[in-house]
Amino acid sequence: MNLLQFEIKVKEYSDKSEMPENDRDLLDKAVDATATAYAPYSTFNVGAAVRLAGGKIFTGSNQENSAYPSGICAERVAIFAASSQQPGEAIEAIAIAAQTDSFELLNPVTPCGSCRQVMAEYQNLSGKPIRVIMKGMTKKIWVVDGVEDLLPLMFHADRLKNR
Ligand code: THU
């Protein structure tokens, strides 16, 4: 038996002023997008902003539904908007922010498994890393430089080919 161990790297910033300007702007847009969330069931408002390689930015927020599984996370709203309007263009970065009055959020919000898998799809498609910038309700920010740091051993459809 071999024990395989994988290392993930997460950068922690104590304030957004420590980040490069374009990522700071993207994060501001994600924070603004929390105001457009439709989250009457969870009262957890999430905003996301995606920057494409050409510089265009697409935003999204979580959209819930009384039939719970029909809702969708902010990250997928923003990513699918970007991919459907600029198909094939690499995603450079995604910023995520959250806002709730219902409880204390001490750490940055981290994407759910389905959103991680969706990010993996587009990262694998372009072959270029997607930086993921995460913020909660404090000034603390977490950044990973690629989806593999959020989803080790990720599923690649490519690996099913050429058998
Ligand atoms: N949610 C997001 O939009 N993104 C995340 O990263 C975490 C969870 C949404 C889904 C649901 O509308 C609400 O937050 C509570 O889970």
Short mmCIF file of C-alpha atoms and ligand atoms in Angstrom, two decimals:
data_model
loop_
_atom_site.label_atom_id
_atom_site.label_comp_id
_atom_site.label_asym_id
_atom_site.label_seq_id
_atom_site.Cartn_x
_atom_site.Cartn_y
_atom_site.Cartn_z
CA MET A 1 0.00 0.00 0.00
CA ASN A 2 1.21 3.47 -0.86
CA LEU A 3 -0.18 6.53 0.90
CA LEU A 4 -0.61 9.23 -1.72
CA GLN A 5 -0.64 12.69 -0.20
CA PHE A 6 -1.55 15.85 -2.10
CA GLU A 7 -0.69 19.39 -1.13
CA ILE A 8 -2.99 22.32 -1.82
CA LYS A 9 -1.93 25.96 -1.67
CA VAL A 10 -4.21 28.75 -0.45
CA LYS A 11 -2.96 32.34 -0.25
CA GLU A 12 -4.47 34.36 2.58
CA TYR A 13 -4.64 38.15 2.40
CA SER A 14 -5.64 40.16 5.43
CA ASP A 15 -6.97 42.98 3.27
CA LYS A 16 -7.83 43.44 -0.40
CA SER A 17 -5.30 46.29 -0.66
CA GLU A 18 -2.59 43.57 -0.68
CA MET A 19 -3.95 42.14 -3.93
CA PRO A 20 -3.21 43.20 -7.52
CA GLU A 21 -5.56 45.94 -8.79
CA ASN A 22 -7.40 43.85 -11.41
CA ASP A 23 -8.25 41.16 -8.82
CA ARG A 24 -9.36 43.83 -6.35
CA ASP A 25 -11.72 45.26 -8.98
CA LEU A 26 -13.08 41.79 -9.72
CA LEU A 27 -13.70 41.19 -6.03
CA ASP A 28 -15.52 44.54 -5.72
CA LYS A 29 -17.82 43.42 -8.55
CA ALA A 30 -18.51 40.12 -6.77
CA VAL A 31 -19.35 42.00 -3.58
CA ASP A 32 -21.71 44.31 -5.54
CA ALA A 33 -23.38 41.26 -7.14
CA THR A 34 -24.41 39.91 -3.70
CA ALA A 35 -27.09 42.64 -3.78
CA THR A 36 -28.76 40.94 -6.78
CA ALA A 37 -29.05 37.51 -5.12
CA TYR A 38 -32.49 35.94 -4.94
CA ALA A 39 -32.05 33.88 -1.78
CA PRO A 40 -35.26 34.05 0.28
CA TYR A 41 -34.87 30.45 1.50
CA SER A 42 -31.27 30.45 2.72
CA THR A 43 -30.87 34.23 3.24
CA PHE A 44 -27.28 33.60 2.14
CA ASN A 45 -26.49 36.07 -0.62
CA VAL A 46 -23.58 35.14 -2.87
CA GLY A 47 -22.05 37.18 -5.70
CA ALA A 48 -19.52 36.10 -8.30
CA ALA A 49 -17.53 37.89 -10.99
CA VAL A 50 -15.65 36.17 -13.81
CA ARG A 51 -12.84 37.84 -15.79
CA LEU A 52 -12.06 36.39 -19.20
CA ALA A 53 -8.65 36.43 -20.90
CA GLY A 54 -9.77 39.35 -23.12
CA GLY A 55 -10.69 41.37 -20.01
CA LYS A 56 -14.50 41.14 -20.20
CA ILE A 57 -16.24 40.63 -16.84
CA PHE A 58 -19.47 38.73 -16.20
CA THR A 59 -21.23 38.74 -12.85
CA GLY A 60 -23.84 36.50 -11.25
CA SER A 61 -25.60 35.81 -7.97
CA ASN A 62 -27.34 32.82 -6.45
CA GLN A 63 -30.91 32.29 -7.61
CA GLU A 64 -33.02 30.06 -5.41
CA ASN A 65 -36.33 28.31 -6.02
CA SER A 66 -39.15 26.93 -3.89
CA ALA A 67 -38.30 23.59 -5.52
CA TYR A 68 -34.87 23.69 -3.88
CA PRO A 69 -32.70 21.78 -6.40
CA SER A 70 -33.86 24.11 -9.17
CA GLY A 71 -31.80 26.94 -7.68
CA ILE A 72 -28.25 27.68 -8.80
CA CYS A 73 -25.12 29.10 -7.19
CA ALA A 74 -23.64 32.50 -8.02
CA GLU A 75 -20.46 30.97 -9.48
CA ARG A 76 -22.34 28.92 -12.07
CA VAL A 77 -24.58 31.85 -13.04
CA ALA A 78 -21.48 33.96 -13.76
CA ILE A 79 -19.46 31.19 -15.45
CA PHE A 80 -22.32 30.03 -17.68
CA ALA A 81 -23.12 33.65 -18.64
CA ALA A 82 -19.47 34.14 -19.62
CA SER A 83 -19.22 30.89 -21.57
CA SER A 84 -22.51 31.38 -23.38
CA GLN A 85 -21.69 34.95 -24.41
CA GLN A 86 -17.96 34.52 -25.10
CA PRO A 87 -17.73 30.80 -25.94
CA GLY A 88 -14.25 29.32 -25.92
CA GLU A 89 -12.56 32.29 -24.24
CA ALA A 90 -10.39 31.25 -21.28
CA ILE A 91 -11.47 32.25 -17.78
CA GLU A 92 -8.62 34.03 -16.03
CA ALA A 93 -10.16 34.49 -12.60
CA ILE A 94 -13.38 34.24 -10.60
CA ALA A 95 -14.11 36.21 -7.44
CA ILE A 96 -16.75 35.08 -4.96
CA ALA A 97 -18.28 37.03 -2.08
CA ALA A 98 -21.06 36.38 0.41
CA GLN A 99 -23.37 38.43 2.61
CA THR A 100 -25.86 37.24 5.23
CA ASP A 101 -27.60 38.74 8.23
CA SER A 102 -28.48 35.29 9.60
CA PHE A 103 -25.14 34.20 11.05
CA GLU A 104 -21.50 35.17 11.44
CA LEU A 105 -19.27 34.32 8.51
CA LEU A 106 -15.71 34.31 9.80
CA ASN A 107 -13.99 32.73 6.81
CA PRO A 108 -14.24 33.41 3.07
CA VAL A 109 -17.00 31.53 1.23
CA THR A 110 -15.66 28.50 -0.65
CA PRO A 111 -17.46 27.10 -3.71
CA CYS A 112 -19.59 23.97 -3.51
CA GLY A 113 -18.51 20.73 -5.16
CA SER A 114 -20.70 21.22 -8.25
CA CYS A 115 -19.24 24.69 -8.87
CA ARG A 116 -15.71 23.32 -8.44
CA GLN A 117 -16.44 20.68 -11.06
CA VAL A 118 -17.80 23.34 -13.43
CA MET A 119 -14.67 25.45 -12.91
CA ALA A 120 -12.57 22.33 -13.60
CA GLU A 121 -14.37 21.80 -16.92
CA TYR A 122 -13.49 25.27 -18.22
CA GLN A 123 -9.95 25.16 -16.86
CA ASN A 124 -9.36 21.82 -18.60
CA LEU A 125 -10.92 23.17 -21.80
CA SER A 126 -8.61 26.19 -22.03
CA GLY A 127 -5.57 24.51 -20.45
CA LYS A 128 -5.01 27.68 -18.43
CA PRO A 129 -5.35 27.96 -14.65
CA ILE A 130 -8.36 29.77 -13.20
CA ARG A 131 -7.53 31.87 -10.13
CA VAL A 132 -10.30 31.66 -7.52
CA ILE A 133 -10.63 34.63 -5.14
CA MET A 134 -12.85 34.07 -2.10
CA LYS A 135 -14.23 36.53 0.45
CA GLY A 136 -16.77 36.34 3.26
CA MET A 137 -17.90 39.14 5.53
CA THR A 138 -14.55 39.99 7.07
CA LYS A 139 -11.59 41.56 5.26
CA LYS A 140 -9.88 38.17 4.99
CA ILE A 141 -9.42 36.85 1.45
CA TRP A 142 -8.33 33.40 0.24
CA VAL A 143 -6.90 32.87 -3.24
CA VAL A 144 -6.02 29.67 -5.07
CA ASP A 145 -4.05 29.87 -8.31
CA GLY A 146 -5.82 26.95 -9.98
CA VAL A 147 -8.87 24.72 -9.57
CA GLU A 148 -6.65 21.75 -8.64
CA ASP A 149 -6.12 23.46 -5.28
CA LEU A 150 -9.89 23.28 -4.68
CA LEU A 151 -10.51 19.94 -6.33
CA PRO A 152 -7.58 17.54 -6.05
CA LEU A 153 -8.00 14.37 -8.14
CA MET A 154 -10.58 16.17 -10.27
CA PHE A 155 -12.51 14.32 -12.94
CA HIS A 156 -11.31 15.07 -16.50
CA ALA A 157 -13.51 13.95 -19.38
CA ASP A 158 -10.32 13.96 -21.50
CA ARG A 159 -9.06 11.01 -19.56
CA LEU A 160 -11.91 8.93 -20.95
CA LYS A 161 -10.63 9.40 -24.50
CA ASN A 162 -8.07 7.31 -26.43
CA ARG A 163 -8.66 4.11 -24.55
N1 THU B 1 -24.16 29.27 -2.71
C1 THU B 1 -23.53 29.92 -3.74
O1 THU B 1 -24.17 30.60 -4.55
N2 THU B 1 -22.19 29.78 -3.84
C2 THU B 1 -21.40 29.16 -2.91
O2 THU B 1 -20.18 29.15 -3.06
C3 THU B 1 -22.01 28.50 -1.75
C4 THU B 1 -23.48 28.40 -1.77
C5 THU B 1 -25.61 29.46 -2.56
C6 THU B 1 -26.49 28.29 -2.85
C7 THU B 1 -27.71 28.62 -2.04
O3 THU B 1 -28.51 29.53 -2.78
C8 THU B 1 -27.15 29.36 -0.85
O4 THU B 1 -25.88 29.82 -1.22
C9 THU B 1 -27.06 28.53 0.42
O5 THU B 1 -26.37 27.37 0.21
#
